[in-house]
Short mmCIF file of C-alpha atoms and ligand atoms in Angstrom, two decimals:
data_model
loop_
_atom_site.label_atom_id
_atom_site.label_comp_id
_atom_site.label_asym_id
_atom_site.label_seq_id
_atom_site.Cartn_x
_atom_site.Cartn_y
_atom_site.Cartn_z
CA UNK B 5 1.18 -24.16 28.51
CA UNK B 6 1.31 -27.55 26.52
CA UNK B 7 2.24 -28.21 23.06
CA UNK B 8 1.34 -31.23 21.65
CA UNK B 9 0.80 -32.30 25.33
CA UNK B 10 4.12 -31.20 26.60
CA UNK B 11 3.91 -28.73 29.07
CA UNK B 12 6.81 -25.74 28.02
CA UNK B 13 7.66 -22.44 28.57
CA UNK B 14 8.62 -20.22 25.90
CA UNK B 15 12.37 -19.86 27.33
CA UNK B 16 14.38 -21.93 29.12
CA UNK B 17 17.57 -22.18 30.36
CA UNK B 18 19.52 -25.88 29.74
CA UNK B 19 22.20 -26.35 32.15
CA UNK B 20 24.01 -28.87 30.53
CA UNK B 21 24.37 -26.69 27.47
CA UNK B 22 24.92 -23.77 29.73
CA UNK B 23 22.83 -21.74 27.57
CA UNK B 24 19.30 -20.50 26.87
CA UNK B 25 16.55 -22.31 24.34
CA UNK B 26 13.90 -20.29 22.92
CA UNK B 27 10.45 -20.81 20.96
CA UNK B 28 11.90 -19.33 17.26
CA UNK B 29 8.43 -17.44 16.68
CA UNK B 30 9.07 -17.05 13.56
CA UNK B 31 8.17 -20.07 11.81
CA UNK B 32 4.96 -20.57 14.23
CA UNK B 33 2.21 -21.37 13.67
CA UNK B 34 3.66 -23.73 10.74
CA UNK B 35 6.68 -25.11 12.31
CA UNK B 36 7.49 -25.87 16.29
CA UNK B 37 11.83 -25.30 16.42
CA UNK B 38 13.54 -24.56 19.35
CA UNK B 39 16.66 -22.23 18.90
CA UNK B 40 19.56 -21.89 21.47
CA UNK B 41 21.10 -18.78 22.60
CA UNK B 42 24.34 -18.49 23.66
CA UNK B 43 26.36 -15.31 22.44
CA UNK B 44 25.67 -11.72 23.26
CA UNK B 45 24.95 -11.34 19.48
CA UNK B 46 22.61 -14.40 18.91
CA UNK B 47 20.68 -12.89 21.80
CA UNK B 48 20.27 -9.36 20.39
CA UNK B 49 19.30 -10.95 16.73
CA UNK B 50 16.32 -12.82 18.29
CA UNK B 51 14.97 -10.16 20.19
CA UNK B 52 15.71 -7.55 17.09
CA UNK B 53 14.02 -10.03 14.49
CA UNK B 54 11.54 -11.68 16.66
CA UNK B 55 12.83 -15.14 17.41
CA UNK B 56 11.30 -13.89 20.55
CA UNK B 57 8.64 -10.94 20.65
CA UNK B 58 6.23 -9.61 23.15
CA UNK B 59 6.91 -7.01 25.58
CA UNK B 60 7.89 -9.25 29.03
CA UNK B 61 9.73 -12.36 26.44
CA UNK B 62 11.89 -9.47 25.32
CA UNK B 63 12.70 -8.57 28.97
CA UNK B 64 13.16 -11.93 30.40
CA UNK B 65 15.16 -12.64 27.44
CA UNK B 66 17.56 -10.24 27.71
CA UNK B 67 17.72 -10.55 31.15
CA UNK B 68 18.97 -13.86 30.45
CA UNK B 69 21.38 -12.62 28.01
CA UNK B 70 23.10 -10.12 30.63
CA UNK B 71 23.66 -13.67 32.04
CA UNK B 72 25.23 -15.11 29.38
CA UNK B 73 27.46 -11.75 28.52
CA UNK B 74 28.90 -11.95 32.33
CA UNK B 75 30.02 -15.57 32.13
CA UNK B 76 32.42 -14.52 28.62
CA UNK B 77 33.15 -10.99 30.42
CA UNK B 78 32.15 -9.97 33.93
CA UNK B 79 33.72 -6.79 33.51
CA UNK B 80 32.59 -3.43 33.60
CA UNK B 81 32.88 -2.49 29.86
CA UNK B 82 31.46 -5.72 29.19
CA UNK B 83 28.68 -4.71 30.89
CA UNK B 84 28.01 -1.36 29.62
CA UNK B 85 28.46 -3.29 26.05
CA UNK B 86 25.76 -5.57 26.98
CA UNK B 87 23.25 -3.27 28.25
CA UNK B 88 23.66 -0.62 25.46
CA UNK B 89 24.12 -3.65 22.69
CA UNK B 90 20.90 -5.43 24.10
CA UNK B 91 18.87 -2.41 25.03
CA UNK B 92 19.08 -1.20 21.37
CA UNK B 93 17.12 -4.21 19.83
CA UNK B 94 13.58 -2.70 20.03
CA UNK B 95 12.90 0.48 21.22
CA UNK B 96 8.70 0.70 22.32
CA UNK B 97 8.29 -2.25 24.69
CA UNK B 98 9.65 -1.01 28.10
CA UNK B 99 9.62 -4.15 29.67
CA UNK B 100 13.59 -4.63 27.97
CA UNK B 101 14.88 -1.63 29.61
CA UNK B 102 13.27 -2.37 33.14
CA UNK B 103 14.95 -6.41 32.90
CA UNK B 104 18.26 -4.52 31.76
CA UNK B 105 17.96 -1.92 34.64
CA UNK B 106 17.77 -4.67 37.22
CA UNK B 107 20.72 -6.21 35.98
CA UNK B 108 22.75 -3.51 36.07
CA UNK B 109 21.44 -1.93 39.54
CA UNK B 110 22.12 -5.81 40.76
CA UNK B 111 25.49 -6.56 38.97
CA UNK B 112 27.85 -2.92 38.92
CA UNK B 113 27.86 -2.76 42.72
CA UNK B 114 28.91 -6.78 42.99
CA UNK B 115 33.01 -7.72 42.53
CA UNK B 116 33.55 -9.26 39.06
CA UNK B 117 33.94 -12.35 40.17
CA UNK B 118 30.46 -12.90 41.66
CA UNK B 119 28.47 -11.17 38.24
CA UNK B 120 27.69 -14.05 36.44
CA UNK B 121 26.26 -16.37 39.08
CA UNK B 122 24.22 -13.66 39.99
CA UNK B 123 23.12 -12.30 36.70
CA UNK B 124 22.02 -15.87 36.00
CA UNK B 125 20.05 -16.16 39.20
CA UNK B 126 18.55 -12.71 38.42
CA UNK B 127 17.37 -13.70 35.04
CA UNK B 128 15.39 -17.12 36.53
CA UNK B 129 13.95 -14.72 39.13
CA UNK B 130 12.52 -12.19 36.67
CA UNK B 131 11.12 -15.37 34.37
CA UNK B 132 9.39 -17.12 37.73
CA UNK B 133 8.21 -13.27 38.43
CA UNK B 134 7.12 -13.24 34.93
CA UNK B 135 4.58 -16.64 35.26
CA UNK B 136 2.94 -15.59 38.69
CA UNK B 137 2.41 -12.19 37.54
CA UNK B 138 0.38 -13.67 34.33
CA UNK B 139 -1.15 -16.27 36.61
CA UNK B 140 -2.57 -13.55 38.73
CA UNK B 141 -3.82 -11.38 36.09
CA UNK B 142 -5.61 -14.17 34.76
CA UNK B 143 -7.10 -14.32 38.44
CA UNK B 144 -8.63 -11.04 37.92
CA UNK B 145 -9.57 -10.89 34.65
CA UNK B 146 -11.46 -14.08 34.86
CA UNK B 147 -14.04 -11.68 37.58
CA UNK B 148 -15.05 -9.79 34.34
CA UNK B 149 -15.72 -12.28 32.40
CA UNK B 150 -17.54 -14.22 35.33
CA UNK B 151 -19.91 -11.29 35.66
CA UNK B 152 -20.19 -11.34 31.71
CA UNK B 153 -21.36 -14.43 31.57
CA UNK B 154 -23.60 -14.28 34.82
CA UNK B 155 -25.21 -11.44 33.26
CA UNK B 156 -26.10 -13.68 29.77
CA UNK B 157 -29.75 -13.79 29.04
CA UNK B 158 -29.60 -16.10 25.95
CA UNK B 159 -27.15 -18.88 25.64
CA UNK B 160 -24.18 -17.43 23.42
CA UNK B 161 -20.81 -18.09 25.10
CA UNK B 162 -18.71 -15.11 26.19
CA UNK B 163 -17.47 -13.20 23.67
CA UNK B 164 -14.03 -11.48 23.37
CA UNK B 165 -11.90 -9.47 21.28
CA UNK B 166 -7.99 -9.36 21.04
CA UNK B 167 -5.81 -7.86 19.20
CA UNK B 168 -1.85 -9.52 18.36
CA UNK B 169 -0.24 -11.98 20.32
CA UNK B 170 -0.50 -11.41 23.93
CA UNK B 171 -0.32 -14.87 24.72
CA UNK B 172 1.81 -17.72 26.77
CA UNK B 173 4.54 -17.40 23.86
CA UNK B 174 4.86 -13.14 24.16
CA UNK B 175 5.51 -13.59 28.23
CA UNK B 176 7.08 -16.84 29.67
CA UNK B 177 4.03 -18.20 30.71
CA UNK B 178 0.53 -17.93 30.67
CA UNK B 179 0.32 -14.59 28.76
CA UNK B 180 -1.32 -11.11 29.36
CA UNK B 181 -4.57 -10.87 27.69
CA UNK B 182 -5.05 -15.06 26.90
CA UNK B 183 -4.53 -15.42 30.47
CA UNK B 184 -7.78 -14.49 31.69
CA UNK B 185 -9.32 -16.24 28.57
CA UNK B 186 -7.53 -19.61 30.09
CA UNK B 187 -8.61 -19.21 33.41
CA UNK B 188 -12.23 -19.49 32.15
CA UNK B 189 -12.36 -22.11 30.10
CA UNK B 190 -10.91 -24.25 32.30
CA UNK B 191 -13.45 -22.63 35.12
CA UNK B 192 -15.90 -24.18 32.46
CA UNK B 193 -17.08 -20.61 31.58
CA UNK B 194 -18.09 -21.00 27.63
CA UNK B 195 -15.99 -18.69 25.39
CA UNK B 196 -15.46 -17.39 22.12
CA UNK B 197 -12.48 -14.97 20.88
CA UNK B 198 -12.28 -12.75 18.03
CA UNK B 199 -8.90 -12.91 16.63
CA UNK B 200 -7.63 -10.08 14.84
CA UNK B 201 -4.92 -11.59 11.80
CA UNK B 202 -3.09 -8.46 12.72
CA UNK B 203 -1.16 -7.41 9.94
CA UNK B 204 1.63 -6.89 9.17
CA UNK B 205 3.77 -9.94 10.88
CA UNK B 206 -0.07 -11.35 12.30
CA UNK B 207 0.37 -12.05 14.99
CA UNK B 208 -2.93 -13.40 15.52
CA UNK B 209 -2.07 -16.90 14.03
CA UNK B 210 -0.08 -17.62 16.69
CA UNK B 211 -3.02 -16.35 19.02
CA UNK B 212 -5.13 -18.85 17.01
CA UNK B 213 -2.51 -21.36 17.55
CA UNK B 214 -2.32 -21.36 21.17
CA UNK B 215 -5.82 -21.04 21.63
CA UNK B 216 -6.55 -23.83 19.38
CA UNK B 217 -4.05 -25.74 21.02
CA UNK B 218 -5.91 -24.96 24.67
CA UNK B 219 -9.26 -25.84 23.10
CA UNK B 220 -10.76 -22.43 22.92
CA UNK B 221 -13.10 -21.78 20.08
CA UNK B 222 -12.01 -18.87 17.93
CA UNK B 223 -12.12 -17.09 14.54
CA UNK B 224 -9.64 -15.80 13.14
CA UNK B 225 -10.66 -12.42 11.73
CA UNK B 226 -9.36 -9.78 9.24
CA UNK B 227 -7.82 -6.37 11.31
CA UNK B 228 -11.23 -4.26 10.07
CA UNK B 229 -13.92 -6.63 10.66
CA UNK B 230 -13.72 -5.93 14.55
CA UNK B 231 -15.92 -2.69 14.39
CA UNK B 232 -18.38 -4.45 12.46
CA UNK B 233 -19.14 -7.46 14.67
CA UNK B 234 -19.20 -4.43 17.92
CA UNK B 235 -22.07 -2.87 16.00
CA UNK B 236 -24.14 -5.98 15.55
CA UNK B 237 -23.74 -7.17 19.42
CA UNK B 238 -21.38 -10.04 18.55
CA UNK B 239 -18.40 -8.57 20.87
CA UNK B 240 -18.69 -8.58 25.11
CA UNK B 241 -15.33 -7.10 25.65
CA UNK B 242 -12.16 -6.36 24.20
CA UNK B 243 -9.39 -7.25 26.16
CA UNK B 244 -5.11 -6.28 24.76
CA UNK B 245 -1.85 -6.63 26.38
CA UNK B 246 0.24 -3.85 25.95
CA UNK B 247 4.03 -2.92 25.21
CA UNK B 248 4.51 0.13 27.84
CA UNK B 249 1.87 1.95 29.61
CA UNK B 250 2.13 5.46 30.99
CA UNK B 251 1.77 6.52 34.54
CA UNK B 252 -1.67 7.99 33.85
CA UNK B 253 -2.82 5.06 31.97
CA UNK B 254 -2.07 5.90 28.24
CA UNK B 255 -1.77 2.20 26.26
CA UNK B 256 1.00 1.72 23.57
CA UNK B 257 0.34 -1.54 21.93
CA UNK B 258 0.51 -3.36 18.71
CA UNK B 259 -0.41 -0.97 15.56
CA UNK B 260 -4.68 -1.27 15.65
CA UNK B 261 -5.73 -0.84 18.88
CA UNK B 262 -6.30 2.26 19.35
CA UNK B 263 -8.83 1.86 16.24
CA UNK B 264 -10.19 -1.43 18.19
CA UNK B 265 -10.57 1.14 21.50
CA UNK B 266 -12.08 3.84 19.41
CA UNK B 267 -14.48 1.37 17.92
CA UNK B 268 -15.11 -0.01 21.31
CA UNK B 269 -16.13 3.16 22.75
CA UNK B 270 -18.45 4.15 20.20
CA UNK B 271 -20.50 0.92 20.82
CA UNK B 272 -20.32 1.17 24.73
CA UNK B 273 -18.03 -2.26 24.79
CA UNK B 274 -16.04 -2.48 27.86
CA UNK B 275 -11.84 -2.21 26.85
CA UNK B 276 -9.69 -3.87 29.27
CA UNK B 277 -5.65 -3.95 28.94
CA UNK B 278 -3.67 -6.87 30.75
CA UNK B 279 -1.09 -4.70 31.93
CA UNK B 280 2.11 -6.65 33.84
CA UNK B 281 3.25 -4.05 36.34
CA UNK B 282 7.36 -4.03 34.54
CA UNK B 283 5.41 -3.06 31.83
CA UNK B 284 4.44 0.48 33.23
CA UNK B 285 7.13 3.38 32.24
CA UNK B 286 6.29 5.51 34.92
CA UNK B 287 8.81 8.37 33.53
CA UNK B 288 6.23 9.10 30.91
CA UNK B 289 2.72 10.67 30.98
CA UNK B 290 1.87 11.49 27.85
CA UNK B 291 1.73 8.12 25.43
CA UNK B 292 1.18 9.68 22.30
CA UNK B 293 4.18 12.47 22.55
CA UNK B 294 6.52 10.26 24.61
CA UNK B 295 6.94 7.12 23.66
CA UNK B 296 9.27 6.43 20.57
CA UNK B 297 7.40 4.44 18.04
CA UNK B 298 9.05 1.59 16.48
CA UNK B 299 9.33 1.56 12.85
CA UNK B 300 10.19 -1.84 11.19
CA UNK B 301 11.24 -3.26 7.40
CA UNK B 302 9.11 -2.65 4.67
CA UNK B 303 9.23 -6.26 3.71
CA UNK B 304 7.01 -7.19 6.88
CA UNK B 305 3.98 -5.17 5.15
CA UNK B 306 5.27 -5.58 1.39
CA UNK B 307 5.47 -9.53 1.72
CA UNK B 308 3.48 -12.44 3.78
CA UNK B 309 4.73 -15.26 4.75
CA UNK B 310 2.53 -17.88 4.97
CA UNK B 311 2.50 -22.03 4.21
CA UNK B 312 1.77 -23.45 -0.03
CA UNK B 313 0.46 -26.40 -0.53
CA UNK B 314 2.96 -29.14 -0.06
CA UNK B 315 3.41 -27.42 3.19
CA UNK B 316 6.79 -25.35 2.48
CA UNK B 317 6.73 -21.94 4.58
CA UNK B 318 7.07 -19.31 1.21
CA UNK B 319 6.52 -15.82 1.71
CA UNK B 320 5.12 -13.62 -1.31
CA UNK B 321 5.25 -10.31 -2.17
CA UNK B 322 1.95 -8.23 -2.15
CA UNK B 323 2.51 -5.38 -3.46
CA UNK B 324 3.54 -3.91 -7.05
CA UNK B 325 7.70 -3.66 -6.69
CA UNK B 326 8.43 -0.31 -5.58
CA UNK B 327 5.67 0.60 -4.37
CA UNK B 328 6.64 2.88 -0.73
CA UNK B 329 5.62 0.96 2.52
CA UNK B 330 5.50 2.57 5.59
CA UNK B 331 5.57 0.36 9.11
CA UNK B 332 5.06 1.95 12.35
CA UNK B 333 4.71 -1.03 14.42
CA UNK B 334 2.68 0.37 17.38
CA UNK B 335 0.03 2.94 18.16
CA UNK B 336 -0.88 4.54 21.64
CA UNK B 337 -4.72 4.27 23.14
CA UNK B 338 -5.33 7.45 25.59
CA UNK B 339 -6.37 6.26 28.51
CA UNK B 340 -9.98 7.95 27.88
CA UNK B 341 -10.94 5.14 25.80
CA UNK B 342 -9.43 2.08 28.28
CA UNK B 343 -11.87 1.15 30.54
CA UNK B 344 -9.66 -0.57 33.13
CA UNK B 345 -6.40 -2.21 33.69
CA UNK B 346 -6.05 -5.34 34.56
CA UNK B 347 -2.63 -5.99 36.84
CA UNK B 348 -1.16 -8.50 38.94
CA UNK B 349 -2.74 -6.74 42.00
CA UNK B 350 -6.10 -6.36 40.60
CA UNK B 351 -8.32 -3.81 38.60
CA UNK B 352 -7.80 -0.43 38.12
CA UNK B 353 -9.11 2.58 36.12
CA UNK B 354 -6.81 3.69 33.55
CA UNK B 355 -5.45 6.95 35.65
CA UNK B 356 -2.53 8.08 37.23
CA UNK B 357 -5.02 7.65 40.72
CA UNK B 358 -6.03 3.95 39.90
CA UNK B 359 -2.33 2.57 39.05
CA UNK B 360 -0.81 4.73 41.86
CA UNK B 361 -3.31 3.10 44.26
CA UNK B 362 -2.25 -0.05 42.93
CA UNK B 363 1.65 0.21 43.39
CA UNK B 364 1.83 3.38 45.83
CA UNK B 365 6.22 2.73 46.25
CA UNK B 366 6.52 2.80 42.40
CA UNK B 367 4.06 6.02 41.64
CA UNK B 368 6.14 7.63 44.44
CA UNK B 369 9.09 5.50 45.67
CA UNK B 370 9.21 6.69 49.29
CA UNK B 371 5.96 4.78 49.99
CA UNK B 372 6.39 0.98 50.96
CA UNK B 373 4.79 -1.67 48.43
CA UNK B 374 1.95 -3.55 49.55
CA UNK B 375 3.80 -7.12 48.24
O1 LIG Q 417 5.88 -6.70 17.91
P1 LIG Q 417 5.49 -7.72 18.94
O2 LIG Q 417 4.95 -8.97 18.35
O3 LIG Q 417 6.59 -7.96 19.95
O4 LIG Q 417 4.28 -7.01 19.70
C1 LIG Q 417 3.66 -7.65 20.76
C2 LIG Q 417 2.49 -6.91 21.26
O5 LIG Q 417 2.18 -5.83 20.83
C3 LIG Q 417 1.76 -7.50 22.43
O6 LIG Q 417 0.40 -7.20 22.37
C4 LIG Q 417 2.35 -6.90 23.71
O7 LIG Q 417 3.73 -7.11 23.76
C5 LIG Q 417 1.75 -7.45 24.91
S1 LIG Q 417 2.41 -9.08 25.14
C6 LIG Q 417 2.01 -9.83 26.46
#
């Protein structure tokens, strides 16, 4: 996607420099800087603190730092280091461990010698993977909101609901959830999205941002006004990404949606999740018992950082000192309330039957994949 007419990803990896540059999310929307990565520990510290952030950046990133570990040490403890060092960063989105998995499956079997080459090769692969799967589940997720807007009786555009940042800047490209919103606007299909600010790091400025930046009208909105504008017909769909999804459809995303989906439900508004399939732990069932939780700093809900006047990025406290602050960073949506899933090989219903239909040789590995 472009910035300021520049077309970028959100990592790349410079050559010359022999290292990797990253988007540093956290001065956006208020400042554009580009950060380079080129230590084992640099890597970790932007994935822990969210230089980088969304469920397949954090994989592709760290894919990329494998790379970057095996060219200062190929060996074997070097890699075990890595993986363990790497892996512990952020413990909910499952699309880290899958990139690290890879890796490792690729690199312990290979002589030393030949590790870094091919980590580094690995990590471009899993980045280009990265874009096309977006691309495609923008594909399908611009049929639903084709059949939206062919089913408009009065001339209000299409109107959708997300929640965080599942955009170009949380994958390497094109996004999750924004995807499908970019594939129709440009298809000329009139849109408007509900932001949610969601609090506490709100993400949905840099949602704003990027759409903005696109030329997608938008609000941004406070995290409890969505129910609300579902109950006075102002909403046509909600559509999330998600940080790891269960084999039988179970959604663990950003803290809120499962309020959003509950909300959703009880005003019959479709609920779709743009689900990448690395992002699918198929070792776990049961979302709400299985999948660890991330809990972050108080100061992320205690303080906001935000822009004063003469433009200076501050950030102020909002609560009385010592007050307690609790943080769980992400909440699970059963799959009861999802009303489909929106992959890289189409639509599916949130079940163990619809994603196992969908990718038959990862539901049960003996069957071949259909590509
Ligand atoms: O804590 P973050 O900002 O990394 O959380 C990101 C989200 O929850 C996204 O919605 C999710 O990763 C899907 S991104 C394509």
């Amino acid at each position: 996607m472009k910035v300021d007419g520049t077309p970028y990803r959100s990592l790349w990896w410079d050559a010359d420099k022999d290292a990797l540059q990253i988007i540093d999310q956290r001065w956006l929307p208020h400042e554009f800087c580009i950060e380079q990565l080129d230590s084992l520990e640099s890597f970790a510290c932007a994935i822990k603190d969210m230089h980088v952030r969304g469920a397949p950046l954090i994989g592709a990133t760290a894919a990329y730092g494998m790379a970057l570990a095996m060219r200062l040490d190929a060996s074997e403890a070097a890699l075990d280091r890595s993986w363990s060092e790497l892996n512990a960063t952020r413990p909910t989105a499952i699309n880290l461990r899958w990139a690290l998995d890879r890796c490792l499956d690729l690199l312990l079997p290979l002589p030393q010698a030949q590790r870094a080459t091919a980590a580094l090769r690995l990590a471009h692969e899993i980045a280009d993977e990265d874009v096309e799967i977006n691309r495609r589940i923008g594909q399908h997720g611009l049929t639903l909101i084709q059949e939206i807007a062919a089913r408009k009786t009065d001339a209000s555009p299409v109107r959708l609901l997300t929640h965080c940042n599942a955009g170009w800047i949380a994958t390497v490209d094109w996004g999750t959830a924004t995807s499908p919103m970019y594939h129709a606007h440009d298809a000329g299909i009139p849109l408007h999205v509900w932001v949610d600010e969601t609090r506490p790091r709100n993400q949905g400025a840099l949602t704003s941002w990027e759409l903005g930046s696109h030329g997608i009208s938008h609000s941004y909105i406070t995290d409890n006004a969505g129910g609300h504008l579902m109950q006075h017909g102002l909403v046509d769909m909600v559509i999330t990404g998600t940080d790891r999804t269960t084999r039988r459809g179970d959604v663990c995303n950003k803290i809120g949606t499962y309020l959003k989906a509950l909300a959703a439900k009880d005003n019959n508004i479709p609920f779709y999740v743009a689900l990448p399939s690395p992002t699918i732990d198929w070792s776990v069932t049961d979302g709400v018992s299985e999948i660890p939780i991330e809990d972050r700093d108080a100061r992320e809900v205690s303080h906001v950082q935000g822009t004063g006047d003469q433009g200076q990025i501050a950030s102020v406290q909002v609560t009385p000192k010592g007050t307690g602050v609790g943080n769980p960073a992400f909440d699970v949506t059963p799959n009861r309330l999802v009303t489909g899933l929106i992959t890289e090989r189409g639509i599916c219903a949130a079940s163990e039957a619809g994603l196992s239909a969908l990718f038959p040789e990862k539901a049960n590995p003996q069957t071949p994949g259909k590509g």
